[in-house]
Short mmCIF file of C-alpha atoms and ligand atoms in Angstrom, two decimals:
data_model
loop_
_atom_site.label_atom_id
_atom_site.label_comp_id
_atom_site.label_asym_id
_atom_site.label_seq_id
_atom_site.Cartn_x
_atom_site.Cartn_y
_atom_site.Cartn_z
CA UNK A 1440 6.01 -23.87 -14.77
CA UNK A 1441 2.23 -22.75 -14.46
CA UNK A 1442 1.36 -19.17 -15.50
CA UNK A 1443 -0.42 -17.01 -12.78
CA UNK A 1444 -4.10 -17.02 -13.41
CA UNK A 1445 -6.15 -14.26 -11.34
CA UNK A 1446 -9.59 -12.44 -11.95
CA UNK A 1447 -11.74 -10.14 -10.30
CA UNK A 1448 -15.47 -10.86 -10.71
CA UNK A 1449 -17.99 -8.61 -9.42
CA UNK A 1450 -21.74 -8.52 -9.46
CA UNK A 1451 -22.94 -5.25 -11.94
CA UNK A 1452 -25.47 -4.87 -8.71
CA UNK A 1453 -24.71 -1.14 -7.54
CA UNK A 1454 -22.22 1.28 -7.39
CA UNK A 1455 -18.11 -0.35 -7.78
CA UNK A 1456 -17.15 -0.48 -3.98
CA UNK A 1457 -14.17 0.36 -2.74
CA UNK A 1458 -13.62 -2.66 -1.03
CA UNK A 1459 -14.60 -4.81 -3.99
CA UNK A 1460 -11.56 -2.17 -5.86
CA UNK A 1461 -9.21 -3.24 -2.88
CA UNK A 1462 -9.79 -6.81 -3.97
CA UNK A 1463 -9.31 -6.17 -7.88
CA UNK A 1464 -6.13 -4.57 -7.08
CA UNK A 1465 -4.19 -7.18 -4.99
CA UNK A 1466 -5.62 -10.20 -7.52
CA UNK A 1467 -4.31 -7.76 -10.41
CA UNK A 1468 -0.82 -7.11 -8.54
CA UNK A 1469 -0.48 -10.53 -7.69
CA UNK A 1470 -0.49 -11.67 -11.62
CA UNK A 1471 1.72 -8.60 -12.88
CA UNK A 1472 4.05 -9.65 -10.14
CA UNK A 1473 4.38 -12.80 -11.68
CA UNK A 1474 3.73 -11.67 -15.16
CA UNK A 1475 1.03 -13.67 -15.16
CA UNK A 1476 -2.92 -12.81 -16.52
CA UNK A 1477 -5.47 -10.67 -15.05
CA UNK A 1478 -9.16 -11.26 -16.03
CA UNK A 1479 -12.21 -9.26 -15.47
CA UNK A 1480 -15.58 -11.23 -15.31
CA UNK A 1481 -18.87 -9.79 -14.76
CA UNK A 1482 -20.99 -12.00 -12.94
CA UNK A 1483 -24.34 -11.35 -14.10
CA UNK A 1484 -27.10 -13.90 -13.45
CA UNK A 1485 -29.07 -12.48 -10.63
CA UNK A 1486 -31.18 -10.68 -13.65
CA UNK A 1487 -33.06 -8.80 -11.51
CA UNK A 1488 -30.24 -6.94 -9.51
CA UNK A 1489 -27.83 -6.62 -12.34
CA UNK A 1490 -27.45 -3.61 -14.41
CA UNK A 1491 -26.15 -2.52 -18.14
CA UNK A 1492 -25.02 0.58 -15.97
CA UNK A 1493 -23.68 -0.73 -13.07
CA UNK A 1494 -21.38 -2.79 -15.82
CA UNK A 1495 -20.46 0.25 -17.30
CA UNK A 1496 -19.14 1.33 -14.09
CA UNK A 1497 -17.06 -1.32 -13.64
CA UNK A 1498 -15.26 -1.15 -16.92
CA UNK A 1499 -14.59 2.74 -16.46
CA UNK A 1500 -13.54 2.51 -12.76
CA UNK A 1501 -10.89 -0.13 -13.99
CA UNK A 1502 -9.59 2.03 -16.70
CA UNK A 1503 -9.69 4.90 -14.55
CA UNK A 1504 -7.21 3.64 -12.13
CA UNK A 1505 -5.24 1.90 -14.77
CA UNK A 1506 -6.27 -1.68 -13.72
CA UNK A 1507 -6.06 -3.27 -17.10
CA UNK A 1508 -7.10 -6.69 -17.76
CA UNK A 1509 -5.59 -8.95 -19.95
CA UNK A 1510 -8.86 -11.27 -20.97
CA UNK A 1511 -12.51 -10.40 -20.82
CA UNK A 1512 -14.88 -8.92 -19.79
CA UNK A 1513 -16.35 -12.51 -19.58
CA UNK A 1514 -20.28 -12.04 -18.96
CA UNK A 1515 -21.62 -15.38 -17.35
CA UNK A 1516 -25.10 -14.51 -18.91
CA UNK A 1517 -23.10 -15.17 -22.19
CA UNK A 1518 -21.98 -18.64 -20.65
CA UNK A 1519 -25.46 -20.58 -19.76
CA UNK A 1520 -24.94 -22.77 -22.79
CA UNK A 1521 -21.53 -23.71 -21.30
CA UNK A 1522 -22.96 -24.15 -17.81
CA UNK A 1523 -25.79 -26.57 -19.16
CA UNK A 1524 -23.08 -28.92 -20.83
CA UNK A 1525 -21.83 -29.29 -17.22
CA UNK A 1526 -25.02 -29.40 -14.92
CA UNK A 1527 -26.19 -32.35 -17.27
CA UNK A 1528 -22.82 -34.02 -16.96
CA UNK A 1529 -23.47 -33.76 -13.17
CA UNK A 1530 -27.37 -34.75 -13.34
CA UNK A 1531 -26.55 -37.85 -15.51
CA UNK A 1532 -23.66 -38.97 -13.22
CA UNK A 1533 -25.55 -38.75 -9.94
CA UNK A 1534 -23.86 -35.47 -8.89
CA UNK A 1535 -26.95 -33.71 -8.99
CA UNK A 1536 -30.53 -34.27 -8.86
CA UNK A 1537 -34.34 -32.13 -9.81
CA UNK A 1538 -35.59 -30.81 -6.46
CA UNK A 1539 -39.28 -30.28 -6.62
CA UNK A 1540 -39.90 -28.34 -2.82
CA UNK A 1541 -42.04 -25.34 -2.82
CA UNK A 1542 -40.72 -22.43 -1.25
CA UNK A 1543 -43.77 -22.76 1.24
CA UNK A 1544 -42.37 -26.59 2.35
CA UNK A 1545 -38.90 -25.43 2.66
CA UNK A 1546 -40.27 -22.78 4.92
CA UNK A 1547 -42.07 -25.18 6.76
CA UNK A 1548 -39.29 -27.84 7.37
CA UNK A 1549 -36.95 -25.08 8.21
CA UNK A 1550 -39.37 -23.95 10.77
CA UNK A 1551 -39.39 -27.10 12.31
CA UNK A 1552 -35.81 -27.79 12.46
CA UNK A 1553 -35.30 -24.27 14.53
CA UNK A 1554 -38.19 -25.06 16.91
CA UNK A 1555 -36.07 -28.44 17.95
CA UNK A 1556 -32.69 -25.98 18.08
CA UNK A 1557 -31.27 -27.26 14.82
CA UNK A 1558 -29.58 -25.62 12.25
CA UNK A 1559 -32.12 -24.93 9.58
CA UNK A 1560 -31.43 -26.96 5.82
CA UNK A 1561 -33.12 -28.41 3.24
CA UNK A 1562 -34.27 -32.05 4.33
CA UNK A 1563 -32.81 -33.32 1.43
CA UNK A 1564 -36.22 -35.32 0.64
CA UNK A 1565 -35.41 -35.00 -3.21
CA UNK A 1566 -32.27 -36.45 -3.16
CA UNK A 1567 -31.76 -40.00 -5.00
CA UNK A 1568 -30.31 -42.54 -2.66
CA UNK A 1569 -29.90 -45.84 -3.80
CA UNK A 1570 -33.18 -47.84 -2.88
CA UNK A 1571 -34.86 -44.75 -2.21
CA UNK A 1572 -38.14 -43.98 -3.19
CA UNK A 1573 -38.39 -40.24 -4.35
CA UNK A 1574 -41.90 -38.73 -4.00
CA UNK A 1575 -44.52 -38.06 -6.74
CA UNK A 1576 -43.79 -35.33 -9.24
CA UNK A 1577 -46.19 -32.21 -8.29
CA UNK A 1578 -47.98 -31.13 -11.51
CA UNK A 1579 -46.90 -27.83 -12.82
CA UNK A 1580 -44.16 -27.16 -10.38
CA UNK A 1581 -40.54 -25.68 -12.07
CA UNK A 1582 -37.96 -27.79 -10.32
CA UNK A 1583 -34.69 -26.02 -8.87
CA UNK A 1584 -31.44 -28.36 -10.04
CA UNK A 1585 -29.33 -29.41 -6.68
CA UNK A 1586 -25.57 -30.11 -6.02
CA UNK A 1587 -25.60 -33.60 -4.10
CA UNK A 1588 -23.28 -32.64 -1.92
CA UNK A 1589 -20.95 -35.32 0.08
CA UNK A 1590 -22.56 -36.03 3.43
CA UNK A 1591 -19.34 -36.59 5.08
CA UNK A 1592 -15.57 -36.20 5.52
CA UNK A 1593 -14.43 -32.29 5.40
CA UNK A 1594 -13.27 -29.75 2.99
CA UNK A 1595 -9.64 -28.15 3.65
CA UNK A 1596 -7.81 -25.66 2.13
CA UNK A 1597 -4.79 -23.50 2.61
CA UNK A 1598 -6.00 -20.24 2.53
CA UNK A 1599 -3.54 -17.72 1.08
CA UNK A 1600 -4.21 -15.47 3.56
CA UNK A 1601 -5.94 -17.05 6.41
CA UNK A 1602 -3.87 -20.32 6.63
CA UNK A 1603 -5.68 -23.19 6.65
CA UNK A 1604 -9.14 -23.48 6.71
CA UNK A 1605 -11.31 -26.69 7.76
CA UNK A 1606 -15.00 -26.83 6.98
CA UNK A 1607 -17.64 -29.88 7.87
CA UNK A 1608 -19.65 -31.46 4.82
CA UNK A 1609 -22.13 -31.59 7.50
CA UNK A 1610 -22.30 -27.74 7.44
CA UNK A 1611 -23.40 -28.11 3.92
CA UNK A 1612 -26.48 -27.97 2.04
CA UNK A 1613 -27.13 -29.43 -1.01
CA UNK A 1614 -26.74 -26.60 -2.92
CA UNK A 1615 -29.34 -25.28 -5.40
CA UNK A 1616 -26.99 -25.05 -8.74
CA UNK A 1617 -29.77 -23.93 -11.09
CA UNK A 1618 -32.95 -21.72 -9.91
CA UNK A 1619 -36.48 -22.69 -10.63
CA UNK A 1620 -36.08 -19.69 -13.52
CA UNK A 1621 -33.50 -21.67 -15.23
CA UNK A 1622 -30.89 -19.52 -14.43
CA UNK A 1623 -27.70 -21.36 -13.27
CA UNK A 1624 -26.65 -19.93 -9.45
CA UNK A 1625 -23.33 -17.55 -8.34
CA UNK A 1626 -21.53 -20.35 -6.60
CA UNK A 1627 -21.97 -22.91 -9.70
CA UNK A 1628 -20.96 -20.59 -12.00
CA UNK A 1629 -17.83 -18.97 -10.55
CA UNK A 1630 -16.72 -22.34 -9.83
CA UNK A 1631 -17.41 -23.38 -13.56
CA UNK A 1632 -15.62 -20.28 -14.41
CA UNK A 1633 -12.77 -20.32 -12.17
CA UNK A 1634 -11.96 -23.90 -13.81
CA UNK A 1635 -12.56 -22.99 -17.51
CA UNK A 1636 -10.54 -19.91 -17.04
CA UNK A 1637 -7.68 -21.84 -15.80
CA UNK A 1638 -7.38 -19.34 -12.50
CA UNK A 1639 -4.57 -20.20 -10.28
CA UNK A 1640 -5.24 -17.70 -7.54
CA UNK A 1641 -8.72 -17.03 -6.55
CA UNK A 1642 -8.14 -13.72 -4.44
CA UNK A 1643 -11.49 -12.38 -3.33
CA UNK A 1644 -13.14 -10.92 -0.48
CA UNK A 1645 -13.87 -13.00 3.06
CA UNK A 1646 -17.50 -12.86 2.73
CA UNK A 1647 -16.66 -15.77 0.31
CA UNK A 1648 -15.27 -17.91 2.81
CA UNK A 1649 -18.70 -20.20 3.19
CA UNK A 1650 -18.94 -20.23 -0.77
CA UNK A 1651 -15.48 -22.05 -1.18
CA UNK A 1652 -16.15 -25.46 0.21
CA UNK A 1653 -19.40 -25.41 -1.97
CA UNK A 1654 -17.55 -24.41 -4.89
CA UNK A 1655 -14.41 -26.84 -4.26
CA UNK A 1656 -17.40 -29.67 -3.60
CA UNK A 1657 -18.64 -28.74 -7.15
CA UNK A 1658 -15.37 -28.92 -8.67
CA UNK A 1659 -13.94 -32.15 -6.96
CA UNK A 1660 -16.84 -33.79 -8.38
CA UNK A 1661 -15.72 -32.85 -11.64
CA UNK A 1662 -12.30 -34.03 -10.80
CA UNK A 1663 -10.65 -31.06 -11.80
CA UNK A 1664 -7.53 -29.37 -10.40
CA UNK A 1665 -8.33 -26.74 -7.77
CA UNK A 1666 -6.99 -22.78 -7.49
CA UNK A 1667 -5.47 -21.51 -4.56
CA UNK A 1668 -8.11 -19.36 -2.62
CA UNK A 1669 -7.08 -16.23 -0.63
CA UNK A 1670 -9.55 -14.27 1.19
CA UNK A 1671 -9.35 -10.76 1.93
CA UNK A 1672 -10.69 -9.19 5.36
CA UNK A 1673 -13.30 -6.87 4.45
CA UNK A 1674 -12.91 -3.12 4.78
CA UNK A 1675 -14.54 -1.39 7.82
CA UNK A 1676 -15.25 2.17 8.69
CA UNK A 1677 -14.34 4.39 11.97
CA UNK A 1678 -16.91 2.88 14.07
CA UNK A 1679 -15.72 -0.81 13.07
CA UNK A 1680 -18.80 -1.36 11.28
CA UNK A 1681 -18.48 -3.24 7.65
CA UNK A 1682 -18.24 -0.24 5.04
CA UNK A 1683 -21.65 -0.59 3.25
CA UNK A 1684 -22.18 -1.17 -0.41
CA UNK A 1685 -25.02 1.76 0.04
CA UNK A 1686 -23.21 4.29 1.48
CA UNK A 1687 -21.81 7.03 -1.12
CA UNK A 1688 -18.39 7.41 0.42
CA UNK A 1689 -18.02 3.73 -0.82
CA UNK A 1690 -18.67 4.10 -4.42
CA UNK A 1691 -15.39 4.54 -5.95
CA UNK A 1692 -17.12 6.71 -8.58
CA UNK A 1693 -17.27 9.28 -5.90
CA UNK A 1694 -13.65 9.61 -4.88
CA UNK A 1695 -13.34 10.21 -8.87
CA UNK A 1696 -15.65 13.00 -8.70
CA UNK A 1697 -14.34 14.62 -5.84
CA UNK A 1698 -11.05 14.67 -7.18
CA UNK A 1699 -9.11 11.98 -6.20
CA UNK A 1700 -6.37 10.78 -8.10
CA UNK A 1701 -5.95 6.66 -9.02
CA UNK A 1702 -2.08 6.79 -7.67
CA UNK A 1703 -3.63 7.95 -4.61
CA UNK A 1704 -6.24 5.28 -3.97
CA UNK A 1705 -3.89 2.36 -5.01
CA UNK A 1706 -1.76 3.68 -2.99
CA UNK A 1707 -3.99 3.85 -0.29
CA UNK A 1708 -5.81 0.59 -0.66
CA UNK A 1709 -2.42 -1.28 -1.59
CA UNK A 1710 -1.34 -0.23 2.30
CA UNK A 1711 -4.88 -0.97 3.53
CA UNK A 1712 -3.99 -4.12 5.53
CA UNK A 1713 -0.65 -4.63 3.56
CA UNK A 1714 2.93 -3.41 4.59
CA UNK A 1715 6.08 -3.40 3.24
CA UNK A 1716 8.48 -2.13 6.36
CA UNK A 1717 7.51 1.25 6.84
CA UNK A 1718 6.89 2.29 3.39
CA UNK A 1719 3.67 4.43 3.04
CA UNK A 1720 4.28 6.23 -0.43
CA UNK A 1721 4.88 3.96 -3.47
CA UNK A 1722 3.73 3.37 -6.59
CA UNK A 1723 1.88 1.29 -8.16
CA UNK A 1724 4.58 -0.05 -10.09
CA UNK A 1725 6.66 -0.65 -7.00
CA UNK A 1726 3.80 -2.34 -5.27
CA UNK A 1727 3.30 -4.56 -7.93
CA UNK A 1728 7.27 -5.21 -7.92
CA UNK A 1729 6.92 -6.17 -3.90
CA UNK A 1730 3.60 -7.97 -3.94
CA UNK A 1731 5.16 -11.68 -4.30
CA UNK A 1732 2.42 -13.32 -1.40
CA UNK A 1733 -0.94 -13.24 0.40
CA UNK A 1734 0.28 -13.97 3.17
CA UNK A 1735 2.14 -10.75 4.29
CA UNK A 1736 -1.84 -9.19 3.76
CA UNK A 1737 -3.23 -8.42 7.34
CA UNK A 1738 -6.11 -11.40 8.68
CA UNK A 1739 -7.80 -8.80 10.37
CA UNK A 1740 -10.42 -6.36 9.18
CA UNK A 1741 -8.85 -2.98 7.76
CA UNK A 1742 -10.12 -0.12 8.83
CA UNK A 1743 -10.44 2.85 6.37
CA UNK A 1744 -9.52 6.46 7.28
CA UNK A 1745 -10.52 8.82 4.78
CA UNK A 1746 -7.95 11.65 6.23
CA UNK A 1747 -5.24 9.28 5.23
CA UNK A 1748 -6.44 9.22 1.90
CA UNK A 1749 -6.82 12.93 1.57
CA UNK A 1750 -2.88 12.98 2.64
CA UNK A 1751 -1.76 10.98 0.00
CA UNK A 1752 -3.92 12.78 -2.49
CA UNK A 1753 -2.43 15.66 -1.39
CA UNK A 1754 1.28 14.25 -1.66
CA UNK A 1755 0.26 13.19 -5.19
CA UNK A 1756 -1.36 16.65 -6.35
CA UNK A 1757 1.35 18.22 -5.25
CA UNK A 1758 3.59 15.79 -7.16
CA UNK A 1759 1.88 16.69 -10.42
CA UNK A 1760 3.33 19.41 -12.81
CA UNK A 1761 0.67 22.49 -13.03
CA UNK A 1762 -0.26 21.97 -16.73
CA UNK A 1763 -1.03 18.39 -16.16
CA UNK A 1764 -2.97 19.54 -13.23
CA UNK A 1765 -5.02 21.84 -15.20
CA UNK A 1766 -5.83 19.42 -17.93
CA UNK A 1767 -7.40 17.83 -15.09
CA UNK A 1768 -9.43 20.18 -13.71
CA UNK A 1769 -10.37 21.99 -16.91
CA UNK A 1770 -13.35 20.13 -17.65
CA UNK A 1771 -14.47 21.30 -14.12
CA UNK A 1772 -14.08 24.78 -14.79
CA UNK A 1773 -15.16 24.76 -18.15
CA UNK A 1774 -18.74 23.47 -16.51
CA UNK A 1775 -18.94 26.98 -14.45
CA UNK A 1776 -18.82 29.05 -17.86
CA UNK A 1777 -15.92 31.05 -16.75
CA UNK A 1778 -13.53 33.45 -18.83
CA UNK A 1779 -10.29 32.21 -17.22
CA UNK A 1780 -6.45 33.56 -18.29
CA UNK A 1781 -4.77 30.00 -18.91
CA UNK A 1782 -0.76 31.82 -17.73
CA UNK A 1783 -2.44 33.16 -14.29
CA UNK A 1784 -4.66 29.79 -13.52
CA UNK A 1785 -1.11 28.05 -13.87
CA UNK A 1786 -0.10 30.53 -11.15
CA UNK A 1787 -2.84 29.85 -8.86
CA UNK A 1788 -2.32 25.98 -9.66
CA UNK A 1789 1.31 25.74 -8.55
CA UNK A 1790 0.62 28.53 -5.37
CA UNK A 1791 -2.53 26.71 -3.83
CA UNK A 1792 -1.42 22.84 -5.34
CA UNK A 1793 0.23 21.85 -1.75
CA UNK A 1794 -2.26 23.31 0.09
CA UNK A 1795 -5.37 21.51 -1.53
CA UNK A 1796 -6.51 17.51 -0.41
CA UNK A 1797 -8.34 17.11 -3.87
CA UNK A 1798 -8.92 18.49 -7.50
CA UNK A 1799 -12.05 19.92 -6.84
CA UNK A 1800 -10.79 22.27 -3.76
CA UNK A 1801 -8.22 23.30 -6.40
CA UNK A 1802 -10.98 23.89 -8.88
CA UNK A 1803 -13.05 26.01 -6.38
CA UNK A 1804 -9.92 27.88 -5.58
CA UNK A 1805 -9.71 28.86 -9.42
CA UNK A 1806 -13.31 29.38 -9.91
CA UNK A 1807 -13.21 31.77 -7.05
CA UNK A 1808 -10.65 34.30 -8.74
CA UNK A 1809 -12.78 34.59 -11.40
CA UNK A 1810 -16.65 34.20 -10.14
CA UNK A 1811 -17.17 35.76 -7.09
CA UNK A 1812 -18.29 33.96 -3.68
CA UNK A 1813 -21.17 34.70 -1.74
CA UNK A 1814 -19.74 37.42 0.48
CA UNK A 1815 -19.35 36.38 4.10
CA UNK A 1816 -20.42 39.66 5.61
CA UNK A 1817 -20.47 38.39 9.24
CA UNK A 1818 -16.50 37.10 9.20
CA UNK A 1819 -15.82 40.24 7.34
CA UNK A 1820 -17.14 42.45 10.07
CA UNK A 1821 -15.25 41.27 12.78
CA UNK A 1822 -11.94 42.63 10.93
CA UNK A 1823 -13.49 45.75 9.85
CA UNK A 1824 -13.11 49.22 12.03
CA UNK A 1825 -14.10 52.44 10.32
CA UNK A 1826 -10.28 52.90 9.36
CA UNK A 1827 -9.98 49.97 7.75
CA UNK A 1828 -13.03 50.55 5.49
CA UNK A 1829 -11.13 54.04 4.68
CA UNK A 1830 -8.42 51.87 3.75
CA UNK A 1831 -10.44 49.67 1.57
CA UNK A 1832 -11.41 52.74 -0.03
CA UNK A 1833 -8.14 53.80 -0.84
CA UNK A 1834 -7.01 50.71 -2.41
CA UNK A 1835 -9.85 51.07 -4.34
CA UNK A 1836 -8.28 54.51 -5.59
CA UNK A 1837 -5.06 53.52 -6.14
CA UNK A 1838 -5.29 49.62 -7.22
CA UNK A 1839 -7.36 51.86 -10.48
CA UNK A 1840 -4.12 53.56 -12.19
CA UNK A 1841 -1.00 51.17 -11.36
CA UNK A 1842 0.72 48.52 -13.21
CA UNK A 1843 -0.76 45.43 -11.72
CA UNK A 1844 2.36 43.64 -10.50
CA UNK A 1845 3.13 42.26 -7.35
CA UNK A 1846 6.06 44.38 -6.54
CA UNK A 1847 3.93 47.68 -7.39
CA UNK A 1848 1.05 46.31 -5.34
CA UNK A 1849 3.63 45.28 -2.16
CA UNK A 1850 4.71 49.23 -2.57
CA UNK A 1851 0.85 50.49 -2.96
CA UNK A 1852 -0.53 48.54 -0.22
CA UNK A 1853 2.93 49.75 1.99
CA UNK A 1854 1.69 53.57 1.34
CA UNK A 1855 -1.80 53.06 2.01
CA UNK A 1856 -0.89 51.03 5.40
CA UNK A 1857 1.36 54.06 6.34
CA UNK A 1858 -0.87 56.75 4.86
CA UNK A 1859 -3.90 54.90 7.92
CA UNK A 1860 -1.43 53.66 10.39
CA UNK A 1861 -2.12 50.09 10.25
CA UNK A 1862 0.01 46.98 10.37
CA UNK A 1863 -0.39 44.42 7.30
CA UNK A 1864 -2.41 41.80 8.99
CA UNK A 1865 -4.62 44.75 9.70
CA UNK A 1866 -5.72 45.03 5.75
CA UNK A 1867 -4.67 41.64 4.35
CA UNK A 1868 -7.46 39.68 6.60
CA UNK A 1869 -10.39 41.79 5.16
CA UNK A 1870 -8.81 41.47 1.10
CA UNK A 1871 -8.44 37.94 2.06
CA UNK A 1872 -12.07 37.60 3.02
CA UNK A 1873 -13.34 39.64 0.33
CA UNK A 1874 -11.45 38.37 -2.25
CA UNK A 1875 -11.29 34.67 -1.75
CA UNK A 1876 -13.43 33.86 1.55
CA UNK A 1877 -10.85 32.62 3.24
CA UNK A 1878 -8.31 33.82 6.50
CA UNK A 1879 -5.48 32.41 5.14
CA UNK A 1880 -4.02 32.04 1.81
CA UNK A 1881 -0.35 33.07 0.77
CA UNK A 1882 0.84 36.64 0.95
CA UNK A 1883 -1.61 39.26 -0.08
CA UNK A 1884 0.54 41.09 -2.94
CA UNK A 1885 0.69 37.72 -4.75
CA UNK A 1886 -2.72 37.09 -4.51
CA UNK A 1887 -4.09 40.42 -5.86
CA UNK A 1888 -1.41 39.58 -8.51
CA UNK A 1889 -3.09 36.56 -9.96
CA UNK A 1890 -6.61 38.40 -9.69
CA UNK A 1891 -7.99 40.77 -13.14
CA UNK A 1892 -7.71 44.27 -11.71
CA UNK A 1893 -11.52 45.00 -12.29
CA UNK A 1894 -12.65 42.10 -10.00
CA UNK A 1895 -10.97 43.27 -7.42
CA UNK A 1896 -11.75 46.45 -7.82
CA UNK A 1897 -16.07 45.43 -7.75
CA UNK A 1898 -15.40 43.02 -5.18
CA UNK A 1899 -13.91 45.49 -2.58
CA UNK A 1900 -16.50 48.16 -3.76
CA UNK A 1901 -19.31 45.47 -3.21
CA UNK A 1902 -17.87 44.73 0.16
CA UNK A 1903 -18.00 48.31 1.43
CA UNK A 1904 -21.51 48.50 0.13
CA UNK A 1905 -22.56 45.87 2.13
CA UNK A 1906 -20.66 47.19 5.07
CA UNK A 1907 -22.59 50.39 4.81
CA UNK A 1908 -26.04 48.37 4.70
CA UNK A 1909 -24.81 47.12 8.06
CA UNK A 1910 -22.79 49.59 9.51
CA UNK A 1911 -24.57 49.93 12.74
CA UNK A 1912 -22.20 47.76 14.60
CA UNK A 1913 -18.81 49.60 13.46
CA UNK A 1914 -16.36 51.25 16.28
CA UNK A 1915 -13.37 52.86 15.76
N1 LIG B 1219 -19.59 -11.55 -7.76
C1 LIG B 1219 -19.17 -12.10 -6.60
C2 LIG B 1219 -19.39 -10.60 -5.60
O1 LIG B 1219 -19.44 -9.27 -6.18
C3 LIG B 1219 -17.78 -12.56 -6.25
C4 LIG B 1219 -17.41 -13.77 -6.36
C5 LIG B 1219 -15.87 -14.10 -5.88
O2 LIG B 1219 -15.24 -13.30 -6.40
O3 LIG B 1219 -15.92 -15.32 -6.70
O4 LIG B 1219 -18.86 -10.50 -4.59
#
């Protein structure tokens, strides 16, 4: 039985796009399901646009998500000699030829073709044919090398996702396989690599559908076995537009920075355009077990939904234990240079982890416990009367001398409420705003107990001072 071999072949020309990771995930999971081999190949022959930092981001992103590769990373720029071995073979076997047409000449044929309502294409003036006399070679012009695409017939493949696809050779140009600068082009390198790397299943975005017949023709000229091809529909945004490579929110590292967990991202992307019954939440291991056939992938574009990703992230955050979460957010809170009490922070995590969608939200909450947020005075004023202000002053007094513990805080708060004839929400709301800048929190005695006493006193005093400075609108 042949071993399944799949690959992810990104071009390192920008960020690591979320659509690209989805492609990588399906390719990876397919190999994992069949105990096959998954390869990482960096397609860096576009030298002007490829960068080392983009390559590093791909490697880091794959590692972060746990999409481990068994072979690679292979770099196309390191395989140029191999490509030329094949190019020389194609040249000497009449499958490829030098073309000396200048860019201006090609543009002018195209203009003419357009004016006749024809599809613009290369006029094949340099294509050698028996009995044809070729133009004389212009001096000092660097040629490109073109593949001699068959002139007739069709290319048909059974796409793993989209089913049977047929494209006529009449639609295809004589593809440039080596540019004038001597660098082989994507379609050529990808075809040779898929062959050399013994790829059995090419799973990639459907923006490559037009490249597939070109690559098949090259492989056919070499007389080698073709891989299966599967083209994944693109990911679109809520406006049904392809999510662009340039928008920040399509960069996988943006989600890492924002505090999304790899499990949530992989679960979300696996479910995007694929399903297994009604299952919404599943581990990546489970997904690999289920994912045995690309035909169950949707044929239509998949709509990216941030709310659903957040929902899944919330689910996985809740399921993590508090210490693991602390380890993950420690680097973020350390950057703020705050001195925190680990035991208390663990309690804060346990109390808030089911209320946040991201690790950043969770660390923001922890930071607020130690470093004062800007007081939301306009909001606070809505919950303040003179009596409540007096009750807050009483809090400062009473809180100074009690044992700092939830139960005692509860009793103390109740005494203050009784003294000023207030109910709990009347005092709890302003305290929530003063302490956490929020209207909704778990019970206020619990929140208070997780704070450092002096921080509570300072924040209440500061709020009273601010209210006194702006007390014109207060009413009894
Ligand atoms: N390098 C191509 C890209 O980043 C992918 C090519 C392929 O998968 O064949 O779009």
